[in-house]
Short mmCIF file of C-alpha atoms and ligand atoms in Angstrom, two decimals:
data_model
loop_
_atom_site.label_atom_id
_atom_site.label_comp_id
_atom_site.label_asym_id
_atom_site.label_seq_id
_atom_site.Cartn_x
_atom_site.Cartn_y
_atom_site.Cartn_z
CA MET A 1 0.28 0.02 0.28
CA ILE A 2 1.47 3.54 -1.14
CA LEU A 3 1.18 5.08 2.34
CA HIS A 4 3.07 1.98 3.99
CA GLU A 5 5.45 2.12 1.62
CA LYS A 6 6.27 5.76 1.38
CA ILE A 7 6.72 5.97 4.92
CA ALA A 8 8.42 3.08 5.83
CA GLU A 9 11.18 4.41 3.32
CA GLN A 10 11.56 7.55 5.66
CA LEU A 11 11.30 6.28 9.00
CA PRO A 12 14.87 5.08 9.79
CA ALA A 13 16.13 8.77 9.24
CA TRP A 14 13.04 10.29 11.13
CA ARG A 15 14.09 7.63 13.83
CA GLU A 16 17.65 8.89 13.74
CA ARG A 17 16.98 12.40 14.31
CA MET A 18 14.39 11.75 17.08
CA LYS A 19 16.86 9.55 18.84
CA ALA A 20 19.40 12.12 18.92
CA LEU A 21 17.35 14.92 20.25
CA ALA A 22 16.24 12.51 23.04
CA LYS A 23 19.30 10.84 23.96
CA GLU A 24 22.20 13.72 23.02
CA HIS A 25 20.12 17.13 23.46
CA ALA A 26 17.72 16.50 26.14
CA ASP A 27 18.53 19.30 28.43
CA VAL A 28 18.95 22.02 26.13
CA VAL A 29 15.98 24.69 27.00
CA VAL A 30 13.64 25.46 24.35
CA ASP A 31 11.53 28.44 26.39
CA HIS A 32 10.87 29.68 29.50
CA VAL A 33 7.00 29.18 30.70
CA THR A 34 5.51 32.18 32.64
CA VAL A 35 3.11 32.25 35.27
CA GLY A 36 0.66 33.82 32.49
CA GLN A 37 1.15 31.09 30.01
CA VAL A 38 0.40 28.78 33.31
CA VAL A 39 -2.89 30.31 34.29
CA GLY A 40 -3.76 31.30 30.41
CA GLY A 41 -4.57 27.95 28.96
CA MET A 42 -0.73 27.07 28.49
CA ARG A 43 -1.18 29.43 25.35
CA ASP A 44 1.98 29.53 23.31
CA VAL A 45 4.07 26.65 25.58
CA LYS A 46 6.22 25.32 22.68
CA ALA A 47 5.97 21.60 24.31
CA LEU A 48 4.46 19.91 20.99
CA VAL A 49 6.27 18.60 17.75
CA THR A 50 4.73 18.21 14.32
CA ASP A 51 6.23 18.04 10.82
CA ILE A 52 2.71 18.04 9.45
CA SER A 53 1.50 21.48 9.68
CA TYR A 54 2.92 24.55 11.00
CA VAL A 55 0.66 27.94 11.87
CA ASP A 56 2.75 30.70 11.30
CA PRO A 57 1.28 33.92 13.67
CA ALA A 58 1.89 36.40 10.64
CA GLU A 59 0.95 33.75 7.55
CA GLY A 60 -1.46 31.14 8.50
CA ILE A 61 -1.54 27.55 8.26
CA ARG A 62 1.37 25.59 5.96
CA PHE A 63 0.79 21.83 5.24
CA ARG A 64 4.43 20.35 5.22
CA GLY A 65 5.74 23.72 4.29
CA MET A 66 3.05 24.69 1.89
CA SER A 67 1.06 27.52 2.19
CA ILE A 68 -2.88 27.02 1.33
CA PRO A 69 -2.83 28.62 -2.28
CA GLU A 70 0.35 26.55 -3.02
CA VAL A 71 -1.35 23.31 -1.95
CA LEU A 72 -5.01 23.87 -3.84
CA LYS A 73 -2.57 24.83 -6.93
CA ALA A 74 0.27 21.60 -6.48
CA LEU A 75 -2.12 19.05 -5.61
CA PRO A 76 -3.95 16.69 -8.48
CA LYS A 77 -7.67 17.75 -9.12
CA ALA A 78 -10.66 15.75 -9.12
CA ARG A 79 -11.97 14.59 -12.19
CA GLY A 80 -14.30 17.38 -13.45
CA GLY A 81 -14.00 19.59 -10.51
CA LYS A 82 -11.56 22.44 -9.58
CA MET A 83 -10.49 21.21 -6.16
CA PRO A 84 -7.95 18.97 -5.54
CA LEU A 85 -8.65 15.09 -4.78
CA VAL A 86 -8.73 14.76 -0.78
CA GLY A 87 -6.70 11.51 -1.46
CA GLY A 88 -4.11 13.94 -2.33
CA LEU A 89 -3.98 16.12 0.69
CA TYR A 90 -3.77 12.76 2.70
CA TYR A 91 -0.86 11.79 0.90
CA LEU A 92 0.95 14.91 1.31
CA LEU A 93 0.06 15.31 5.08
CA MET A 94 1.07 11.57 5.62
CA VAL A 95 4.17 11.54 3.54
CA GLY A 96 5.20 15.09 3.19
CA GLU A 97 5.48 15.13 -0.70
CA VAL A 98 2.98 16.41 -3.40
CA PRO A 99 1.55 13.20 -4.90
CA THR A 100 1.24 12.43 -8.57
CA ARG A 101 -2.13 11.88 -9.88
CA GLU A 102 -1.57 7.88 -9.71
CA GLN A 103 -0.47 8.50 -6.05
CA ALA A 104 -3.66 10.27 -5.29
CA LEU A 105 -5.96 8.26 -6.68
CA GLU A 106 -4.21 5.14 -4.94
CA VAL A 107 -5.25 6.79 -1.57
CA GLU A 108 -8.70 7.26 -3.07
CA ALA A 109 -8.98 3.55 -3.81
CA GLU A 110 -8.01 2.53 -0.30
CA TRP A 111 -10.57 4.54 0.74
CA ALA A 112 -12.99 2.85 -1.72
CA ARG A 113 -12.00 -0.60 -0.57
CA ARG A 114 -12.84 0.30 3.34
CA ALA A 115 -15.70 2.47 3.06
CA GLU A 116 -18.24 0.17 4.59
CA ILE A 117 -20.02 0.37 7.76
CA PRO A 118 -21.50 -2.51 10.40
CA ASP A 119 -25.01 -2.97 10.31
CA TYR A 120 -24.78 -2.35 14.21
CA VAL A 121 -23.45 0.88 13.69
CA TYR A 122 -26.62 2.01 11.54
CA LYS A 123 -29.01 0.19 14.26
CA MET A 124 -27.20 2.13 17.18
CA LEU A 125 -27.37 5.52 15.39
CA LYS A 126 -31.40 4.82 14.86
CA SER A 127 -32.08 3.88 18.13
CA MET A 128 -30.79 7.39 19.79
CA PRO A 129 -33.33 10.05 20.53
CA LYS A 130 -34.35 12.27 17.89
CA GLU A 131 -32.82 15.53 19.60
CA THR A 132 -29.47 13.93 19.88
CA HIS A 133 -26.98 16.33 18.80
CA PRO A 134 -25.13 15.34 15.57
CA MET A 135 -21.65 15.68 17.16
CA THR A 136 -22.70 13.31 20.10
CA LEU A 137 -24.09 10.65 16.97
CA PHE A 138 -20.95 10.92 15.20
CA SER A 139 -18.65 10.42 18.22
CA GLN A 140 -20.62 7.68 19.45
CA ALA A 141 -20.58 6.06 15.94
CA VAL A 142 -16.90 6.33 15.58
CA LEU A 143 -16.42 4.71 19.19
CA ALA A 144 -18.90 1.92 18.11
CA LEU A 145 -16.18 1.15 15.26
CA GLN A 146 -13.71 0.80 17.90
CA ASN A 147 -14.04 -3.33 18.13
CA SER A 148 -12.72 -3.37 14.48
CA SER A 149 -9.59 -1.66 15.65
CA VAL A 150 -6.53 -3.66 14.35
CA PHE A 151 -4.10 -1.72 16.58
CA ALA A 152 -6.73 -3.04 19.67
CA ALA A 153 -6.39 -6.31 18.31
CA LYS A 154 -2.71 -7.04 17.83
CA TYR A 155 -1.60 -4.57 20.51
CA HIS A 156 -0.16 -7.88 22.80
CA GLU A 157 1.41 -9.59 19.77
CA MET A 158 2.95 -6.16 18.25
CA LYS A 159 6.74 -5.20 18.88
CA LYS A 160 6.68 -1.08 19.51
CA ASP A 161 8.44 -0.35 16.03
CA VAL A 162 5.54 -1.60 14.13
CA TYR A 163 2.85 0.11 16.14
CA TRP A 164 2.62 2.79 13.41
CA GLU A 165 1.52 0.01 10.97
CA ALA A 166 -1.55 -0.68 12.63
CA ALA A 167 -2.38 2.49 13.64
CA LEU A 168 -1.95 3.46 9.53
CA GLU A 169 -4.74 0.54 8.88
CA ASP A 170 -6.85 2.09 11.51
CA SER A 171 -6.38 5.74 10.36
CA LEU A 172 -7.33 4.43 6.85
CA ASN A 173 -10.27 2.20 7.89
CA LEU A 174 -11.70 5.32 10.15
CA THR A 175 -11.08 7.92 7.54
CA ALA A 176 -12.63 5.73 4.84
CA LYS A 177 -15.79 5.34 6.80
CA LEU A 178 -16.37 9.20 7.94
CA PRO A 179 -18.25 10.23 4.90
CA LEU A 180 -20.73 7.65 5.09
CA LEU A 181 -21.29 8.24 8.85
CA ALA A 182 -21.33 11.89 8.40
CA ALA A 183 -23.76 11.69 5.48
CA PHE A 184 -26.24 8.99 7.39
CA ILE A 185 -26.34 11.34 10.26
CA TYR A 186 -27.22 14.22 8.18
CA ARG A 187 -29.96 12.38 6.17
CA MET A 188 -31.38 10.86 9.24
CA LYS A 189 -31.77 13.41 11.65
CA TYR A 190 -33.22 15.88 9.31
CA PHE A 191 -34.68 13.72 6.61
CA GLY A 192 -35.98 10.69 8.66
CA GLU A 193 -34.16 8.58 5.99
CA THR A 194 -32.47 5.67 7.43
CA LYS A 195 -31.17 3.78 4.50
CA LYS A 196 -27.40 2.78 4.22
CA MET A 197 -24.82 4.63 2.40
CA LYS A 198 -23.11 3.19 -0.45
CA TYR A 199 -19.90 4.70 -1.51
CA ASN A 200 -19.03 4.44 -5.37
CA PRO A 201 -15.76 3.64 -5.90
CA ARG A 202 -15.71 5.37 -9.38
CA GLN A 203 -16.37 8.78 -7.48
CA ASP A 204 -13.87 10.95 -5.03
CA TYR A 205 -14.05 11.16 -1.62
CA GLY A 206 -15.64 14.60 -1.92
CA MET A 207 -17.78 13.23 -4.56
CA ASN A 208 -19.05 10.42 -2.67
CA PHE A 209 -19.91 12.69 -0.01
CA ALA A 210 -21.84 15.44 -1.92
CA ARG A 211 -23.79 12.78 -3.66
CA MET A 212 -24.60 10.93 -0.22
CA MET A 213 -25.56 14.35 1.44
CA LYS A 214 -27.70 14.71 -1.56
CA VAL A 215 -27.04 18.23 -2.58
CA GLU A 216 -25.18 17.61 -5.68
CA ASP A 217 -27.85 18.88 -7.52
CA LYS A 218 -26.31 22.82 -6.95
CA LYS A 219 -23.63 22.78 -9.03
CA GLY A 220 -20.30 22.82 -6.92
CA TYR A 221 -20.87 21.04 -3.95
CA ALA A 222 -18.36 18.48 -4.66
CA ASP A 223 -15.73 20.99 -4.80
CA LEU A 224 -16.86 22.96 -2.04
CA ALA A 225 -16.59 19.34 0.25
CA ARG A 226 -13.00 18.77 -1.21
CA LEU A 227 -11.96 22.50 -0.12
CA TYR A 228 -13.78 21.93 2.96
CA PHE A 229 -12.09 19.02 4.03
CA ILE A 230 -8.72 20.16 2.77
CA LEU A 231 -9.10 23.45 4.77
CA HIS A 232 -10.12 22.13 8.03
CA SER A 233 -7.89 19.06 8.02
CA ASP A 234 -4.48 20.28 10.31
CA HIS A 235 -3.82 23.28 12.54
CA GLU A 236 -0.74 22.05 14.15
CA SER A 237 -0.70 19.93 17.39
CA GLY A 238 -1.87 22.48 19.81
CA ASN A 239 -5.53 23.09 19.14
CA ALA A 240 -7.81 21.41 21.38
CA SER A 241 -8.99 18.40 19.00
CA ALA A 242 -5.54 17.67 17.61
CA HIS A 243 -4.06 17.89 21.37
CA ALA A 244 -7.08 15.70 22.41
CA MET A 245 -5.97 13.35 19.65
CA HIS A 246 -2.43 13.32 20.28
CA LEU A 247 -3.13 12.95 24.31
CA THR A 248 -5.37 10.10 24.17
CA GLY A 249 -3.41 8.11 21.74
CA SER A 250 -0.16 8.90 24.00
CA THR A 251 -1.49 6.31 26.07
CA LEU A 252 -1.49 3.65 22.95
CA SER A 253 -5.57 3.86 23.11
CA ASP A 254 -6.19 3.09 19.14
CA ALA A 255 -7.26 5.69 16.66
CA TYR A 256 -11.25 5.21 17.32
CA TYR A 257 -10.85 6.22 20.90
CA ALA A 258 -8.40 8.87 20.54
CA PHE A 259 -10.63 10.45 17.23
CA SER A 260 -13.62 10.30 19.52
CA ALA A 261 -11.99 12.19 21.85
CA ALA A 262 -10.96 14.62 19.45
CA LEU A 263 -14.33 15.22 18.23
CA ASN A 264 -15.55 15.76 21.62
CA ALA A 265 -13.18 18.59 21.90
CA LEU A 266 -14.34 19.70 18.44
CA ALA A 267 -17.90 20.04 19.85
CA GLY A 268 -17.28 22.76 22.17
CA PRO A 269 -18.21 26.55 21.05
CA LEU A 270 -14.62 28.10 21.30
CA HIS A 271 -13.44 25.33 18.74
CA GLY A 272 -15.30 23.78 16.06
CA LEU A 273 -18.79 24.82 17.17
CA ALA A 274 -18.09 28.31 16.14
CA ASN A 275 -18.96 27.71 12.72
CA GLN A 276 -22.56 27.16 13.44
CA GLU A 277 -22.72 30.37 16.20
CA CYS A 278 -21.03 32.65 13.28
CA LEU A 279 -23.76 31.67 10.82
CA ALA A 280 -26.53 32.02 13.36
CA TRP A 281 -24.89 35.87 13.98
CA LEU A 282 -25.00 36.67 10.54
CA LEU A 283 -28.53 35.38 9.78
CA ASP A 284 -29.47 37.50 13.12
CA VAL A 285 -27.89 40.49 11.24
CA TYR A 286 -29.81 39.30 8.17
CA LYS A 287 -32.99 39.04 9.90
CA LYS A 288 -32.82 42.05 11.97
CA PHE A 289 -32.13 44.64 9.07
CA GLY A 290 -34.36 42.69 6.39
CA GLY A 291 -31.32 42.19 4.24
CA VAL A 292 -27.96 43.25 4.14
CA PRO A 293 -27.61 46.25 6.49
CA SER A 294 -25.62 49.61 5.73
CA ARG A 295 -21.86 49.76 7.07
CA ASP A 296 -22.99 52.09 9.73
CA ASP A 297 -25.94 49.69 10.89
CA LEU A 298 -23.71 46.79 10.99
CA TYR A 299 -20.95 48.57 13.07
CA LYS A 300 -23.77 49.26 15.58
CA TYR A 301 -25.17 45.61 15.73
CA ALA A 302 -21.20 44.26 16.18
CA TRP A 303 -20.82 46.89 19.37
CA ASP A 304 -23.99 45.77 20.68
CA THR A 305 -23.04 42.06 20.67
CA LEU A 306 -19.81 43.07 22.46
CA ASN A 307 -22.01 45.23 24.87
CA SER A 308 -23.96 42.51 25.93
CA GLY A 309 -20.96 40.25 26.63
CA HIS A 310 -21.09 38.16 23.82
CA VAL A 311 -17.81 37.23 21.40
CA ILE A 312 -18.19 38.07 17.71
CA PRO A 313 -18.13 34.24 16.39
CA GLY A 314 -15.73 34.03 13.38
CA TYR A 315 -13.35 36.51 14.75
CA GLY A 316 -10.25 36.18 16.93
CA HIS A 317 -7.58 33.32 17.19
CA ALA A 318 -4.91 32.05 19.93
CA VAL A 319 -2.10 32.01 17.19
CA LEU A 320 -3.25 33.58 14.16
CA ARG A 321 -2.43 37.38 13.61
CA VAL A 322 -3.85 37.99 10.34
CA PRO A 323 -6.98 37.18 8.33
CA ASP A 324 -7.08 33.28 8.12
CA PRO A 325 -5.76 31.73 4.77
CA ARG A 326 -8.72 29.08 5.16
CA PHE A 327 -10.99 31.95 5.47
CA THR A 328 -9.55 33.84 2.41
CA ALA A 329 -9.67 30.54 0.26
CA GLN A 330 -13.07 30.05 1.16
CA MET A 331 -14.05 33.58 0.61
CA GLU A 332 -12.47 33.34 -2.92
CA PHE A 333 -14.63 30.32 -3.63
CA ALA A 334 -17.86 31.94 -2.74
CA LYS A 335 -16.91 35.05 -4.57
CA LYS A 336 -15.99 32.95 -7.65
CA ASN A 337 -19.31 30.83 -7.88
CA PHE A 338 -21.84 33.13 -6.24
CA PRO A 339 -20.81 36.34 -5.56
CA GLN A 340 -24.33 37.88 -5.75
CA ASP A 341 -25.60 35.72 -2.73
CA ASP A 342 -26.79 37.79 -0.11
CA LEU A 343 -25.11 36.21 2.89
CA VAL A 344 -21.81 36.35 0.93
CA ARG A 345 -21.99 40.02 0.61
CA LEU A 346 -22.95 40.56 4.26
CA ALA A 347 -19.81 38.19 5.44
CA ASP A 348 -17.92 40.31 3.33
CA LEU A 349 -19.28 43.44 4.82
CA VAL A 350 -18.66 41.92 8.26
CA PHE A 351 -15.14 41.26 6.95
CA GLU A 352 -14.74 44.91 6.47
CA VAL A 353 -16.72 46.17 9.75
CA VAL A 354 -15.78 43.85 12.56
CA PRO A 355 -12.14 43.91 12.70
CA GLN A 356 -12.36 47.70 13.14
CA VAL A 357 -14.82 47.28 16.32
CA LEU A 358 -12.67 44.66 17.71
CA ARG A 359 -9.63 47.15 17.33
CA GLU A 360 -11.45 50.04 19.11
CA GLN A 361 -12.64 47.55 21.66
CA GLY A 362 -9.02 46.78 22.26
CA LYS A 363 -9.25 43.17 23.99
CA ALA A 364 -9.03 40.59 21.12
CA LYS A 365 -5.54 40.08 20.06
CA ASN A 366 -6.18 39.32 16.70
CA PRO A 367 -9.50 41.05 15.32
CA ALA A 368 -9.17 39.35 11.85
CA PRO A 369 -11.47 36.43 10.69
CA ASN A 370 -10.67 32.92 11.28
CA VAL A 371 -12.08 29.89 9.11
CA ASP A 372 -15.35 29.67 10.86
CA ALA A 373 -16.23 33.56 9.84
CA ILE A 374 -17.56 31.98 6.47
CA SER A 375 -17.52 27.94 6.39
CA GLY A 376 -21.33 27.85 7.48
CA THR A 377 -22.24 30.74 5.04
CA LEU A 378 -21.00 28.54 2.04
CA GLN A 379 -22.99 25.42 3.60
CA TYR A 380 -25.87 27.44 3.22
CA TYR A 381 -25.88 28.71 0.16
CA TYR A 382 -25.65 24.81 -1.02
CA GLY A 383 -28.78 24.38 1.07
CA VAL A 384 -26.95 22.53 4.16
CA ARG A 385 -28.79 24.98 6.46
CA GLU A 386 -29.02 22.68 9.72
CA PHE A 387 -26.15 24.69 11.56
CA ASP A 388 -25.82 21.93 14.08
CA PHE A 389 -24.49 19.50 11.65
CA TYR A 390 -21.57 21.88 10.42
CA THR A 391 -19.17 20.72 13.28
CA VAL A 392 -19.79 17.02 11.85
CA LEU A 393 -18.33 18.41 8.58
CA PHE A 394 -15.20 20.06 10.28
CA GLY A 395 -14.64 16.66 11.98
CA VAL A 396 -14.53 14.74 8.71
CA GLY A 397 -12.11 17.19 7.63
CA ARG A 398 -10.19 17.27 10.82
CA ALA A 399 -9.88 13.42 10.97
CA LEU A 400 -7.16 13.72 8.09
CA GLY A 401 -4.39 15.37 9.80
CA VAL A 402 -5.03 13.96 13.29
CA THR A 403 -4.80 10.66 12.08
CA ALA A 404 -1.76 11.50 9.86
CA ASN A 405 -0.24 12.99 13.52
CA TYR A 406 -1.15 9.74 15.33
CA VAL A 407 0.43 7.40 12.61
CA TRP A 408 3.83 9.57 12.74
CA ALA A 409 3.57 9.57 16.38
CA ARG A 410 3.20 5.90 16.60
CA ALA A 411 5.90 5.58 14.28
CA LEU A 412 8.39 7.71 16.36
CA GLY A 413 7.12 6.19 19.59
CA TRP A 414 6.33 9.72 21.14
CA PRO A 415 5.84 8.93 25.17
CA ILE A 416 2.55 9.22 27.01
CA GLU A 417 2.14 12.73 27.64
CA ARG A 418 2.12 13.51 31.47
CA PRO A 419 2.73 17.71 32.05
CA LYS A 420 3.17 18.17 36.13
CA SER A 421 0.50 20.43 37.66
CA LEU A 422 1.32 22.93 40.52
CA THR A 423 -0.79 24.24 43.54
CA THR A 424 -1.98 27.78 43.42
CA LYS A 425 0.24 28.40 46.87
CA MET A 426 3.51 27.02 44.96
CA LEU A 427 2.46 29.30 42.08
CA GLU A 428 2.23 32.38 44.45
CA ASP A 429 5.46 31.32 46.23
CA ILE A 430 6.92 31.16 42.89
CA VAL A 431 5.79 34.71 42.45
CA ALA A 432 6.87 35.82 45.41
CA LYS A 433 10.31 34.47 45.20
CA ALA A 434 10.50 36.11 41.82
CA LYS A 435 9.80 39.38 43.32
CA GLN A 436 12.19 38.90 46.32
CA ALA A 437 14.97 38.53 43.77
CA VAL A 438 14.41 41.64 41.76
CA ASN A 439 14.00 43.92 44.89
N1 CMX B 1 -15.42 38.92 20.02
C1 CMX B 1 -14.98 39.54 21.36
N2 CMX B 1 -14.44 39.41 22.17
C2 CMX B 1 -13.19 38.74 21.69
C3 CMX B 1 -12.97 37.89 20.58
C4 CMX B 1 -14.17 38.01 19.92
N3 CMX B 1 -14.54 37.36 18.29
N4 CMX B 1 -11.99 37.29 20.25
C5 CMX B 1 -11.38 37.80 21.63
N5 CMX B 1 -12.03 38.40 22.38
C6 CMX B 1 -11.65 38.72 23.83
C7 CMX B 1 -11.43 37.36 24.59
O1 CMX B 1 -12.69 36.86 24.90
C8 CMX B 1 -10.62 37.81 25.76
O2 CMX B 1 -11.68 38.34 26.58
P1 CMX B 1 -11.39 38.66 28.38
O3 CMX B 1 -9.92 39.04 28.42
O4 CMX B 1 -12.61 39.28 28.76
O5 CMX B 1 -11.31 36.99 28.53
C9 CMX B 1 -9.91 39.06 24.76
O6 CMX B 1 -10.40 39.25 23.86
C10 CMX B 1 -8.31 38.31 24.90
O7 CMX B 1 -8.50 37.13 24.18
P2 CMX B 1 -7.73 36.77 22.82
O8 CMX B 1 -6.07 36.48 23.69
O9 CMX B 1 -7.50 37.36 21.99
O10 CMX B 1 -8.10 35.64 22.34
P3 CMX B 1 -8.11 33.78 22.98
O11 CMX B 1 -6.93 33.06 22.40
O12 CMX B 1 -8.21 33.88 24.46
O13 CMX B 1 -9.31 32.85 22.23
C11 CMX B 1 -10.81 32.54 20.34
C12 CMX B 1 -9.28 32.86 21.08
C13 CMX B 1 -10.95 31.89 18.97
C14 CMX B 1 -11.34 31.72 21.75
C15 CMX B 1 -11.69 34.02 20.62
O14 CMX B 1 -10.58 34.81 19.55
C16 CMX B 1 -12.86 34.06 20.39
O15 CMX B 1 -13.86 33.38 21.18
N6 CMX B 1 -13.51 34.14 18.71
C17 CMX B 1 -14.75 33.91 18.92
C18 CMX B 1 -15.23 32.28 18.53
C19 CMX B 1 -14.47 31.84 17.47
O16 CMX B 1 -14.54 32.53 16.58
N7 CMX B 1 -13.92 30.70 17.72
C20 CMX B 1 -13.53 29.74 16.31
C21 CMX B 1 -11.89 29.49 16.60
C22 CMX B 1 -11.47 28.84 15.11
C23 CMX B 1 -11.52 27.14 16.08
O17 CMX B 1 -10.95 26.83 16.70
O18 CMX B 1 -12.19 26.62 15.41
#
């Protein structure tokens, strides 16, 4: 299998580099940690390593060193579409090289071979109360698949240096099934349809998803799905969903357990749920003003939101200090394909007005839009208007990045995570001692 071969080729050199760091340079200081960071959500503490993606505060995400525009340009395109094959992106994340068209199609074929869901998972989903949140259903379904984990089954007979092979098998099996699970949850929850999903091996990942969602009639949804999954795939290791996957995987939990944990982190309103909050905010504006408001009205509305103690969803970021290139790529897609859509025009106006409002308020370190400021608007245009489903879409995309990281973490033998806690008194004593030293 192509990903297996390519990773195996590179592994000896990577292991040497890791060994040198762990054995010869373990005492070299990387950074110091301040009290502010300890009590501030470990913000910016440099304590994780990944070579799969990097978020530059002044530039945004790079996948394997490539910016979003570079990735979209370089990866082989889907037949009949303008966006890359998702299989090509998975190859890039896993292997670190731009695949040929054949290599990208090999990954797509691996997915097609593995894209089947056992009956009991459908049954379990159907038995859940109707009002269950789609993220709960999604995470439960992933967990329900855990009993097919190759890693868990082989754990007692495997040597440590081949853990990654079982991790890769699980990751391919899992990512292959996610479009089916997500589309089934969508059709079941909102349309009462409970027919099993069928993956068409002649279609790519994005087209399969669009077809199973039944939104293929408006041209371009398959391309949007490809773009969406690619953009949401990875954002280095410190974001909550990626870190939840990494932490859980570090206990040698298999990819199903670990990805379910990642989904549960993604379901929080300060993380993946923000895209639904953002669209709700746009629609509230639209409703209140009976259409796209004037600049002044929007300015006042944004201030009202802040004054009522709420954040403006879709704006701000823990690391980024510029407009998120994932926002820019989606905005370009919208402006190319449906520039006259009212919500797109509104999102564009918000992009003009809200950064100014946040700058005037002076609290947010980054007044610019993040990925969520536009992603719901695009789904809405295509008729996917059930907001609480949007985080499931995010989850399908996020799986690509976090499973690639999970495979490499097992390949490089990353140990179980165990940071150290202090008591509040200990922290206060550290502060007192530091003050004494200054005086
Ligand atoms: N609207 C209003 N206030 C904001 C804000 C926004 N969009 N973004 C930041 N702030 C405020 C924070 O609430 C914080 O206020 P307090 O000091 O009163 O607590 C202050 O500005 C400083 O925050 P920060 O350091 O700039 O941002 P954080 O790293 O703490 O948080 C984030 C980052 C994304 C949670 C925050 O910007 C936010 O809540 N944004 C809106 C929600 C959102 O869009 N989330 C999606 C993020 C992307 C993702 O993970 O999917």
